[in-house]
Coordinates of C-alpha atoms and ligand atoms in Angstrom, one line a residue:
M1 CA -10.1 27.7 -20.7
R2 CA -6.5 26.4 -20.4
L3 CA -6.7 23.0 -18.8
S4 CA -4.0 20.5 -18.2
E5 CA -4.2 17.0 -19.6
N6 CA -4.8 15.7 -16.1
A7 CA -7.6 18.2 -15.5
L8 CA -9.4 17.0 -18.6
I9 CA -9.2 13.4 -17.5
V10 CA -10.7 14.3 -14.1
L11 CA -13.4 16.5 -15.7
K12 CA -14.4 13.8 -18.2
S13 CA -14.6 11.0 -15.6
R14 CA -16.8 12.7 -13.0
Y15 CA -17.8 16.3 -13.7
L16 CA -19.0 16.8 -17.2
Q17 CA -22.6 15.9 -17.9
K18 CA -23.3 12.7 -19.7
D19 CA -26.4 11.4 -21.5
S20 CA -28.0 8.1 -20.6
D21 CA -25.6 6.2 -22.8
G22 CA -22.6 7.7 -21.0
N23 CA -21.6 10.1 -23.8
I24 CA -20.2 13.4 -22.6
I25 CA -22.6 16.2 -23.6
E26 CA -20.9 19.2 -22.0
T27 CA -17.6 21.0 -22.5
P28 CA -15.6 22.4 -19.6
E29 CA -16.7 25.9 -20.6
Q30 CA -20.3 24.8 -20.6
L31 CA -19.8 23.4 -17.1
I32 CA -18.5 26.7 -15.9
E33 CA -21.4 28.5 -17.4
R34 CA -24.0 26.1 -16.0
V35 CA -22.5 26.5 -12.5
A36 CA -22.2 30.3 -12.7
K37 CA -25.7 30.8 -14.0
A38 CA -27.3 28.5 -11.4
I39 CA -25.4 30.2 -8.5
A40 CA -25.9 33.8 -9.7
K41 CA -29.7 33.1 -9.9
A42 CA -29.9 33.4 -6.1
D43 CA -29.4 37.2 -6.5
E44 CA -33.0 37.2 -7.7
N45 CA -34.0 36.7 -4.1
Y46 CA -32.4 40.1 -3.3
S47 CA -34.2 42.0 -6.0
A48 CA -31.2 42.2 -8.4
T49 CA -32.0 43.4 -11.9
K50 CA -31.4 41.2 -15.0
E51 CA -28.3 43.2 -15.8
E52 CA -26.9 42.8 -12.3
I53 CA -27.5 39.1 -12.4
E54 CA -25.7 38.9 -15.8
K55 CA -22.8 40.9 -14.4
T56 CA -22.6 38.5 -11.4
T57 CA -22.8 35.5 -13.7
N58 CA -19.8 36.9 -15.7
E59 CA -17.8 37.5 -12.5
F60 CA -18.4 33.9 -11.4
M61 CA -17.5 32.6 -14.8
D62 CA -14.3 34.6 -14.9
V63 CA -12.9 33.5 -11.6
M64 CA -13.7 29.8 -12.4
S65 CA -12.5 29.7 -16.0
E66 CA -9.2 31.5 -15.0
L67 CA -8.9 28.8 -12.3
K68 CA -8.6 31.4 -9.6
F69 CA -11.4 30.0 -7.6
L70 CA -13.3 26.7 -7.6
P71 CA -16.2 25.6 -5.4
N72 CA -16.2 22.1 -3.9
T73 CA -17.0 19.1 -6.1
P74 CA -20.7 18.7 -5.4
T75 CA -21.3 22.3 -6.6
L76 CA -19.4 21.7 -9.8
V77 CA -21.2 18.4 -10.5
N78 CA -24.7 19.3 -9.4
A79 CA -25.4 23.0 -9.8
G80 CA -28.0 23.6 -12.5
R81 CA -28.9 19.9 -12.6
P82 CA -31.8 18.1 -11.1
L83 CA -30.0 16.7 -8.0
G84 CA -28.9 20.2 -7.0
Q85 CA -27.0 19.1 -3.8
L86 CA -24.1 21.5 -3.6
S87 CA -22.3 20.9 -0.2
A88 CA -19.3 18.8 0.6
C89 CA -19.7 18.7 4.3
F90 CA -22.4 17.3 6.6
V91 CA -22.6 16.3 10.3
L92 CA -25.4 14.1 11.4
P93 CA -26.4 13.4 15.1
I94 CA -26.7 9.9 16.3
N95 CA -28.8 9.4 19.4
D96 CA -28.9 6.4 21.6
S97 CA -31.8 4.7 19.8
M98 CA -32.4 2.4 16.9
D99 CA -34.6 5.0 15.3
S100 CA -31.9 7.6 15.4
I101 CA -29.2 5.3 14.2
F102 CA -31.1 4.1 11.1
D103 CA -32.5 7.6 10.3
A104 CA -28.8 8.7 10.2
V105 CA -28.0 5.7 7.9
K106 CA -30.7 6.8 5.5
A107 CA -29.6 10.5 5.5
T108 CA -26.0 9.3 4.9
A109 CA -27.1 7.3 1.9
L110 CA -28.8 10.4 0.4
I111 CA -25.8 12.6 1.1
H112 CA -23.3 10.2 -0.4
K113 CA -25.3 9.7 -3.5
S114 CA -24.9 13.4 -4.1
G115 CA -21.2 13.5 -3.5
G116 CA -21.2 14.9 0.0
G117 CA -19.2 13.6 3.0
T118 CA -20.6 12.9 6.4
G119 CA -19.3 13.1 10.0
F120 CA -20.8 11.6 13.1
S121 CA -20.1 11.4 16.7
F122 CA -20.9 8.0 18.1
S123 CA -20.4 9.3 21.7
R124 CA -24.0 9.3 22.7
L125 CA -24.4 5.6 22.1
R126 CA -24.4 3.4 25.2
P127 CA -21.3 1.2 25.5
K128 CA -21.2 -2.4 24.5
N129 CA -22.8 -4.9 26.9
D130 CA -24.8 -2.1 28.5
I131 CA -28.5 -2.9 29.1
V132 CA -31.2 -2.6 26.5
S133 CA -34.4 -2.4 28.6
S134 CA -36.9 -3.0 25.8
T135 CA -35.5 -6.4 24.9
M136 CA -33.7 -7.2 28.2
G137 CA -30.6 -7.8 26.0
V138 CA -27.3 -6.0 25.8
S139 CA -26.1 -3.3 23.4
S140 CA -23.5 -4.0 20.8
G141 CA -21.9 -0.5 21.2
P142 CA -20.7 2.3 19.0
V143 CA -18.0 0.4 17.1
S144 CA -20.4 -2.2 16.0
F145 CA -23.0 0.3 14.8
M146 CA -20.2 2.1 12.8
K147 CA -20.1 -1.1 10.7
V148 CA -23.7 -0.4 9.5
F149 CA -22.6 3.0 8.2
D150 CA -19.5 1.5 6.7
C151 CA -21.5 -1.1 4.8
A152 CA -24.1 1.4 3.6
T153 CA -21.4 3.6 2.2
E154 CA -19.8 0.6 0.5
A155 CA -23.1 -0.3 -1.2
I156 CA -23.9 3.2 -2.4
K157 CA -20.5 3.5 -4.0
Q158 CA -21.8 1.6 -7.0
G159 CA -24.5 4.1 -7.8
G160 CA -23.1 7.5 -6.6
V161 CA -21.0 10.3 -8.0
R162 CA -18.0 9.0 -6.0
R163 CA -17.3 6.7 -3.2
G164 CA -18.6 8.2 0.0
A165 CA -16.5 9.2 2.9
N166 CA -17.2 9.3 6.6
M167 CA -15.7 10.7 9.8
G168 CA -16.3 8.7 13.0
I169 CA -15.7 10.4 16.3
L170 CA -15.7 9.1 19.8
R171 CA -15.1 11.1 22.9
V172 CA -12.0 10.0 24.9
D173 CA -14.3 9.5 28.0
H174 CA -16.6 7.0 26.3
P175 CA -16.2 3.5 27.9
D176 CA -15.5 1.9 24.5
I177 CA -12.7 4.2 23.7
L178 CA -10.0 1.5 23.5
D179 CA -12.0 -0.6 21.1
F180 CA -12.5 2.5 19.0
I181 CA -8.9 3.5 18.9
H182 CA -8.0 0.0 17.5
C183 CA -11.0 -0.5 15.3
K184 CA -9.0 0.1 12.1
D185 CA -6.0 -2.0 13.2
K186 CA -6.8 -4.7 10.7
E187 CA -6.2 -3.6 7.1
G188 CA -9.4 -3.1 5.2
E189 CA -11.7 -2.7 8.3
F190 CA -13.8 0.5 8.2
S191 CA -12.3 1.5 4.9
N192 CA -15.0 4.1 4.3
F193 CA -14.2 5.9 7.6
N194 CA -11.6 8.2 8.9
I195 CA -11.6 8.1 12.7
S196 CA -10.7 10.6 15.3
V197 CA -10.7 10.7 19.1
A198 CA -12.3 13.8 20.6
I199 CA -9.8 14.9 23.3
T200 CA -11.3 16.9 26.1
N201 CA -9.7 19.5 28.4
K202 CA -10.3 17.2 31.4
F203 CA -8.3 14.5 29.7
L204 CA -5.5 16.9 28.9
D205 CA -5.4 18.0 32.5
A206 CA -5.2 14.4 33.7
L207 CA -2.4 13.8 31.2
K208 CA -0.5 16.7 32.4
N209 CA -0.8 15.6 36.0
D210 CA -0.2 11.9 35.2
E211 CA -3.6 11.0 36.6
E212 CA -6.6 8.8 35.8
Y213 CA -9.7 10.3 34.1
E214 CA -13.3 9.1 34.3
L215 CA -15.2 7.0 31.7
I216 CA -18.8 8.0 31.5
N217 CA -21.8 6.0 30.2
P218 CA -23.7 8.4 28.0
R219 CA -27.0 6.7 28.7
N220 CA -27.2 7.7 32.4
K221 CA -24.0 9.9 32.8
E222 CA -22.7 7.4 35.4
V223 CA -19.0 7.0 35.9
V224 CA -18.3 3.4 35.0
G225 CA -14.5 3.3 35.2
K226 CA -11.2 5.1 35.1
L227 CA -8.2 5.0 32.9
K228 CA -4.8 6.4 33.1
A229 CA -4.6 9.3 30.7
S230 CA -1.0 8.6 29.7
F231 CA -2.0 5.0 28.9
V232 CA -4.8 6.0 26.5
W233 CA -2.5 8.7 25.0
D234 CA 0.0 6.0 24.3
E235 CA -2.6 3.8 22.7
I236 CA -3.7 6.5 20.4
A237 CA -0.1 7.4 19.4
K238 CA 0.9 3.8 18.9
S239 CA -2.1 3.2 16.6
A240 CA -1.5 6.4 14.6
H241 CA 2.2 5.4 14.4
K242 CA 1.3 2.0 13.1
S243 CA -1.6 2.9 10.7
G244 CA -2.1 6.7 10.5
E245 CA -5.3 6.4 12.5
P246 CA -7.0 7.6 14.6
G247 CA -6.5 11.3 14.3
I248 CA -7.3 13.5 17.2
I249 CA -9.5 16.6 17.5
F250 CA -9.4 19.0 20.5
I251 CA -13.2 19.1 21.0
D252 CA -13.3 21.6 23.8
R253 CA -11.1 24.0 21.9
I254 CA -13.3 23.6 18.8
N255 CA -16.3 24.6 20.9
E256 CA -14.5 27.5 22.6
K257 CA -13.5 28.9 19.2
H258 CA -17.0 28.4 17.7
P259 CA -18.3 31.9 16.9
L260 CA -21.8 30.9 18.2
S261 CA -22.8 30.4 21.8
K262 CA -23.8 27.1 23.4
E263 CA -27.5 28.1 23.1
V264 CA -27.3 27.2 19.4
G265 CA -25.8 23.8 20.2
E266 CA -22.6 21.9 20.7
I267 CA -20.2 20.7 18.1
E268 CA -19.4 17.0 18.4
S269 CA -17.9 16.2 15.0
T270 CA -16.2 17.4 11.9
N271 CA -16.7 16.4 8.2
P272 CA -14.6 13.5 6.8
C273 CA -11.3 15.3 6.3
G274 CA -11.5 17.2 9.6
E275 CA -11.5 20.8 8.2
Q276 CA -15.1 21.5 9.0
P277 CA -16.5 21.2 12.5
L278 CA -20.3 21.5 12.3
L279 CA -23.4 21.4 14.6
P280 CA -25.7 18.4 14.3
F281 CA -27.7 18.5 11.0
E282 CA -25.6 21.4 9.7
S283 CA -24.0 21.4 6.3
C284 CA -21.3 23.7 4.8
N285 CA -20.2 24.4 1.2
L286 CA -16.5 25.1 0.5
G287 CA -14.5 26.8 -2.1
S288 CA -10.9 27.5 -2.7
I289 CA -8.7 30.2 -4.1
N290 CA -5.8 29.1 -6.2
L291 CA -2.9 31.1 -4.8
G292 CA -0.5 30.2 -7.6
K293 CA -2.6 32.6 -9.8
F294 CA -1.9 35.6 -7.6
V295 CA 1.9 36.0 -7.9
K296 CA 3.0 38.9 -10.1
G297 CA 6.7 39.0 -10.7
K298 CA 8.1 38.4 -7.2
S299 CA 5.2 39.7 -5.2
I300 CA 1.5 39.1 -4.5
D301 CA -1.2 40.7 -6.4
W302 CA -3.3 41.7 -3.3
D303 CA -5.8 43.8 -5.3
N304 CA -6.7 40.9 -7.5
L305 CA -6.8 38.6 -4.5
K306 CA -9.2 41.0 -2.7
K307 CA -11.5 41.1 -5.7
T308 CA -11.5 37.3 -6.0
V309 CA -12.3 36.9 -2.2
F310 CA -15.3 39.2 -2.6
T311 CA -16.6 37.2 -5.6
A312 CA -16.0 33.9 -3.8
V313 CA -17.9 34.9 -0.7
H314 CA -20.8 36.2 -2.8
F315 CA -20.7 32.8 -4.7
L316 CA -20.6 30.7 -1.5
D317 CA -23.4 32.6 0.2
N318 CA -25.6 32.2 -2.9
V319 CA -24.9 28.4 -2.9
I320 CA -26.8 28.3 0.5
D321 CA -29.9 29.7 -1.2
V322 CA -30.0 27.6 -4.4
N323 CA -28.8 24.3 -2.7
I324 CA -31.3 21.5 -2.7
Y325 CA -30.8 19.9 0.7
P326 CA -31.1 16.1 1.4
L327 CA -33.3 16.7 4.5
K328 CA -35.6 19.5 5.7
K329 CA -33.8 19.6 9.0
I330 CA -30.4 20.1 7.4
E331 CA -31.8 23.0 5.3
E332 CA -33.2 24.7 8.4
N333 CA -30.1 24.4 10.4
T334 CA -27.8 25.4 7.6
K335 CA -29.8 28.4 6.8
K336 CA -29.8 29.6 10.4
N337 CA -26.0 30.0 10.5
R338 CA -25.1 30.2 6.8
K339 CA -21.6 28.9 7.3
V340 CA -19.3 28.9 4.3
G341 CA -15.7 27.8 4.0
L342 CA -13.4 29.8 1.8
G343 CA -9.9 28.4 1.7
V344 CA -6.9 28.1 -0.6
M345 CA -5.0 25.7 -2.8
G346 CA -1.7 26.2 -4.6
F347 CA 0.1 27.4 -1.5
A348 CA 3.2 25.4 -2.4
D349 CA 3.1 26.8 -6.0
M350 CA 2.9 30.3 -4.6
L351 CA 5.9 29.7 -2.3
I352 CA 8.0 28.4 -5.2
D353 CA 7.0 31.3 -7.5
L354 CA 8.2 33.6 -4.7
G355 CA 11.4 31.7 -4.1
I356 CA 10.5 30.7 -0.5
P357 CA 11.2 27.2 0.8
Y358 CA 8.2 25.6 2.4
D359 CA 10.2 24.8 5.6
S360 CA 11.3 28.3 6.4
K361 CA 10.4 31.2 8.7
E362 CA 9.4 33.2 5.6
A363 CA 6.9 30.5 4.6
I364 CA 5.3 30.7 8.0
K365 CA 5.1 34.5 7.7
L366 CA 3.7 34.3 4.2
A367 CA 1.0 31.7 5.3
E368 CA 0.0 34.1 8.1
D369 CA 0.0 37.2 5.8
V370 CA -2.1 35.5 3.1
M371 CA -4.6 33.9 5.4
C372 CA -4.9 37.0 7.6
F373 CA -5.8 38.9 4.5
I374 CA -8.3 36.4 3.2
Q375 CA -9.9 36.2 6.6
K376 CA -10.2 39.9 6.9
I377 CA -11.5 40.5 3.3
S378 CA -13.9 37.6 3.6
K379 CA -15.4 39.2 6.7
E380 CA -15.7 42.5 4.9
A381 CA -17.5 40.7 2.0
S382 CA -19.8 38.9 4.3
S383 CA -20.6 42.1 6.2
E384 CA -21.4 43.9 2.9
L385 CA -23.7 41.1 2.0
A386 CA -25.4 41.4 5.4
K387 CA -26.2 45.0 4.8
K388 CA -28.1 44.1 1.7
R389 CA -29.4 40.6 2.6
G390 CA -29.6 40.7 6.4
N391 CA -27.6 39.0 9.1
F392 CA -27.7 35.2 9.4
P393 CA -30.7 34.3 11.6
N394 CA -28.7 33.1 14.6
Y395 CA -26.6 36.3 14.6
K396 CA -27.8 37.3 18.0
Y397 CA -26.0 34.3 19.5
S398 CA -22.7 35.1 17.8
I399 CA -19.6 37.0 18.7
Y400 CA -20.4 39.5 15.9
S401 CA -23.6 40.7 17.6
K402 CA -21.6 41.8 20.7
E403 CA -19.5 44.1 18.5
N404 CA -22.4 45.1 16.3
I405 CA -20.7 44.0 13.1
P406 CA -23.2 42.9 10.4
M407 CA -22.4 39.4 9.2
R408 CA -24.1 37.2 6.6
N409 CA -22.3 34.1 7.5
A410 CA -21.4 32.6 10.9
T411 CA -18.1 31.4 9.5
T412 CA -16.3 32.4 6.2
T413 CA -13.1 30.4 6.2
T414 CA -12.0 26.7 6.0
I415 CA -8.9 25.1 4.6
A416 CA -10.0 22.0 2.6
P417 CA -7.8 19.3 1.1
T418 CA -8.9 20.2 -2.4
G419 CA -8.1 16.6 -3.5
S420 CA -10.1 16.8 -6.7
I421 CA -10.5 20.5 -7.5
S422 CA -6.7 21.1 -7.2
M423 CA -6.4 18.6 -10.1
I424 CA -8.8 20.6 -12.2
A425 CA -7.0 23.8 -11.4
D426 CA -3.6 22.1 -11.9
A427 CA -2.5 23.4 -8.5
S428 CA -0.7 21.9 -5.5
S429 CA -3.3 20.6 -3.2
G430 CA -4.6 22.8 -0.3
I431 CA -1.7 24.0 1.8
E432 CA 0.4 20.8 1.3
P433 CA 3.9 20.8 0.0
I434 CA 4.5 19.1 -3.3
F435 CA 4.2 15.3 -2.7
A436 CA 6.4 14.1 -5.5
L437 CA 8.4 16.3 -7.9
A438 CA 8.5 13.6 -10.6
Y439 CA 6.6 10.4 -11.4
Y440 CA 5.9 8.1 -14.3
K441 CA 2.9 8.9 -16.4
Q442 CA 1.2 6.2 -18.5
V443 CA 0.7 7.2 -22.1
L444 CA -1.6 5.7 -24.6
D445 CA 0.5 3.0 -26.2
G446 CA 1.3 1.5 -22.8
K447 CA 4.7 3.3 -22.5
R448 CA 5.4 5.4 -19.5
L449 CA 7.0 8.8 -19.6
P450 CA 8.7 10.7 -16.8
Y451 CA 6.6 13.7 -15.7
V452 CA 8.3 16.5 -13.8
Y453 CA 6.4 19.2 -11.8
E454 CA 6.2 22.0 -14.2
R455 CA 7.8 24.7 -12.1
L456 CA 10.8 22.5 -11.5
F457 CA 10.9 21.4 -15.1
N458 CA 11.1 25.0 -16.2
V459 CA 13.9 25.9 -13.8
L460 CA 16.0 22.8 -14.8
K461 CA 15.5 23.7 -18.5
D462 CA 16.5 27.3 -17.9
R463 CA 19.7 26.2 -16.1
G464 CA 20.4 23.8 -19.0
I465 CA 20.5 20.7 -16.8
Y466 CA 17.3 19.0 -17.7
T467 CA 17.6 15.5 -19.1
E468 CA 15.2 12.6 -19.1
K469 CA 17.9 10.7 -17.2
L470 CA 17.8 13.3 -14.4
A471 CA 14.0 13.1 -14.3
E472 CA 14.3 9.3 -13.9
R473 CA 16.8 9.8 -11.1
I474 CA 14.3 12.0 -9.3
I475 CA 11.7 9.4 -9.6
D476 CA 14.0 6.7 -8.3
N477 CA 14.7 9.1 -5.4
R478 CA 10.9 8.9 -4.6
G479 CA 10.2 12.2 -6.3
S480 CA 12.6 14.1 -4.0
L481 CA 15.7 16.1 -4.9
K482 CA 17.4 15.3 -1.6
G483 CA 21.0 14.2 -2.1
I484 CA 21.0 14.6 -5.9
E485 CA 24.2 16.6 -6.0
E486 CA 24.1 17.5 -9.7
I487 CA 21.1 19.7 -9.0
P488 CA 22.3 23.1 -7.6
E489 CA 21.7 23.6 -3.9
D490 CA 19.4 26.6 -4.2
I491 CA 17.0 24.5 -6.3
R492 CA 17.2 21.6 -3.9
K493 CA 16.3 24.0 -1.0
L494 CA 13.3 25.5 -2.8
F495 CA 11.8 22.3 -4.2
V496 CA 11.2 20.3 -1.0
T497 CA 8.6 17.5 -0.8
A498 CA 6.2 16.5 2.0
M499 CA 8.7 13.7 3.0
D500 CA 11.7 16.0 3.0
I501 CA 10.6 18.2 5.8
T502 CA 10.2 17.8 9.5
Y503 CA 6.9 17.2 11.2
K504 CA 7.4 20.5 13.0
A505 CA 7.6 22.4 9.7
H506 CA 4.3 20.7 8.6
I507 CA 2.6 21.7 11.9
D508 CA 4.0 25.3 11.7
I509 CA 2.3 25.8 8.4
Q510 CA -1.0 24.3 9.6
A511 CA -0.8 26.5 12.7
A512 CA -0.1 29.6 10.6
F513 CA -3.3 29.0 8.6
Q514 CA -5.4 28.0 11.6
K515 CA -4.6 31.3 13.3
Y516 CA -6.7 33.1 10.6
T517 CA -9.3 30.4 9.8
D518 CA -12.7 30.3 11.4
N519 CA -13.2 26.6 10.9
A520 CA -10.3 24.1 10.7
V521 CA -7.4 23.2 8.5
S522 CA -7.0 20.0 6.6
K523 CA -3.4 18.9 6.6
T524 CA -1.4 15.7 6.8
I525 CA 1.6 15.7 9.1
N526 CA 4.1 13.5 7.3
M527 CA 6.7 11.6 9.3
P528 CA 9.6 9.4 8.1
N529 CA 9.3 5.7 8.5
S530 CA 11.9 5.8 11.3
A531 CA 9.7 8.1 13.5
T532 CA 8.9 6.7 16.9
V533 CA 5.7 6.6 19.0
V534 CA 7.4 9.3 21.2
D535 CA 7.7 11.5 18.1
V536 CA 4.0 11.1 17.4
K537 CA 3.2 12.2 21.0
E538 CA 5.6 15.1 20.6
A539 CA 3.8 16.1 17.4
Y540 CA 0.5 16.0 19.3
N541 CA 1.8 18.3 22.1
Y542 CA 3.4 20.7 19.5
A543 CA 0.0 20.8 17.7
Y544 CA -1.9 21.6 20.8
K545 CA 0.6 24.2 21.9
N546 CA 0.4 25.9 18.6
G547 CA -3.4 26.3 18.6
L548 CA -4.4 23.5 16.2
K549 CA -8.0 22.1 16.4
G550 CA -6.9 18.6 15.4
I551 CA -4.0 16.7 13.9
T552 CA -3.5 13.6 11.7
V553 CA 0.0 12.2 11.4
Y554 CA 1.0 9.8 8.7
R555 CA 4.2 7.8 9.0
D556 CA 5.8 6.9 5.7
G557 CA 5.1 3.3 4.8
S558 CA 2.7 2.7 7.6
R559 CA 0.0 1.0 5.6
Q560 CA -2.5 1.8 3.0
E561 CA -4.0 4.7 1.4
Q562 CA -6.3 7.0 3.2
V563 CA -10.0 6.9 2.5
L564 CA -10.0 9.8 0.1
V565 CA -6.9 8.7 -1.8
V566 CA -8.6 5.5 -2.5
A567 CA -11.7 7.4 -3.5
K568 CA -9.9 9.5 -6.0
K569 CA -8.5 6.5 -7.9
E570 CA -12.0 5.2 -8.8
Ligands
ADP601 P1 -12.9 18.5 -3.6 O1 -11.5 18.7 -4.1 O2 -13.5 17.3 -4.3 O3 -13.9 19.6 -3.7 P2 -11.8 18.0 -0.9 O4 -10.7 17.0 -1.2 O5 -11.4 19.4 -0.7 O6 -12.9 18.0 -2.1 O7 -12.6 17.5 0.3 C1 -13.5 18.4 1.0 C2 -14.6 17.7 1.6 O8 -15.4 17.1 0.6 C3 -14.2 16.5 2.5 O9 -13.7 16.8 3.8 C4 -15.4 15.7 2.5 O10 -16.4 16.3 3.4 C5 -16.0 15.9 1.1 N1 -15.5 14.8 0.3 C6 -14.3 14.7 -0.4 N2 -14.2 13.5 -1.1 C7 -15.3 12.8 -0.8 C8 -15.9 11.6 -1.2 N3 -15.2 10.7 -2.0 N4 -17.1 11.2 -0.8 C9 -17.8 12.0 0.0 N5 -17.3 13.2 0.4 C10 -16.1 13.6 0.0

């Protein structure tokens, strides 16, 4: 396996098996073999012969060791090991009772211990100061119960694979919505949560007509107040402008686009990074194709991509069978729909190899072409599996049954952030542009060396203009080539960073991928420090108009690191 220095550091710190003294007892090649064998074993359930299983094992090993495809972190860490929990994404329901709240806390602890992330909607909890009949007291409300989850996550961090991550959702029509929007105003509060407001169609209508909308107590469905939609919209945008939170999700659109009918349940929440809406007690395992590995000369190697998508869908479907689930209920629900989430990483690498700037019409077209292809082939692959293994049990409630198309998985595609696995694959993360083209790297003797993004380094070398001084200038320029005149214009145009491009260009790419993705797309919409609250609202409108299921903006310099960035540093 050809691994970068950075990849080795990541693998050693969290992925390779260690003995009880903390010594590493596994090579990266052995890791790949352990994972491939454990996942291929599921084929036994479908009467595969020994030879067939061996062939599958080799296919899985090849795509992973060539870094063409990697499954999400829990699969890499836990497959073929006693814990055996392989999914990154979970959504747990929270009903309006102490039992339910603390059952969810327990399930959260088990999931975090195994490296998974949890999402919750707190919308069913009665508002603060509402009556509690058993004690004649008053309730403390959703925001206050979120603290319990935050503390539990903080405590588990010491013993788990990695610090856990949560998504907290509240519907915009919940009476405590204003408290929720501002619950992360103070730096450090709810640091184990990303938060998002679930925006309803009713709210959007009220916003359009500049009207009030109703706040509803979930305990008895009574209308307990009204707020001006434009006021709440402003509060969300102001808070996001100030701190990057909350994000918003278009909850009615998410349910409308869900390939399963309402009889199966309603989606209330996503996983921590927003890319995976799930039903209560559902989990999903993800995997990502490294697009940078599929450029041949100046074009895309579609045949190879097709083959890899087939292998990846086979792999992800097998994961559902060999997975050891943290709760019986999660196992049952997950196996009814068999959702998997195949996505991509290295999109920015691919663009650069093809000579296409990230903020161009050609980039939007490429995003659509690539994802349309992956979507189509993943459906073919799932359909082939269904012919051998049967449709997913809830098939009759799905859009596929109406068209009589066999399908093994209710969903096949999701665009994950790939925060850790992109480091292992040495790829640009998810569908994001390059964040910084150069930065200082610490070396052993305490010195720091400038490190330049390899594709840029090669071009600068080829043109004979690379010097260490130039690298330092790029670093001083915050990793951007903007305004560095000695770098030829064509290079500056191609190598753009996340901060160089407009929020619309970010949203255009997210929308292009969303168009051909069953689940959702993880993406940060970067804005310059000078962006205004009005810009944030415009971004929200543009996102809605372009079919996004949710949006998170991040204004440069507006506080802190996001939950998962912090997590990665540990
Ligand atoms: P990876 O690259 O490690 O496979 P991603 O960055 O693609 O993971 O994140 C995918 C999902 O994995 C997230 O949305 C979340 O559900 C889960 N996840 C990521 N990081 C963490 C973490 N530190 N703790 C718990 N879950 C996480």
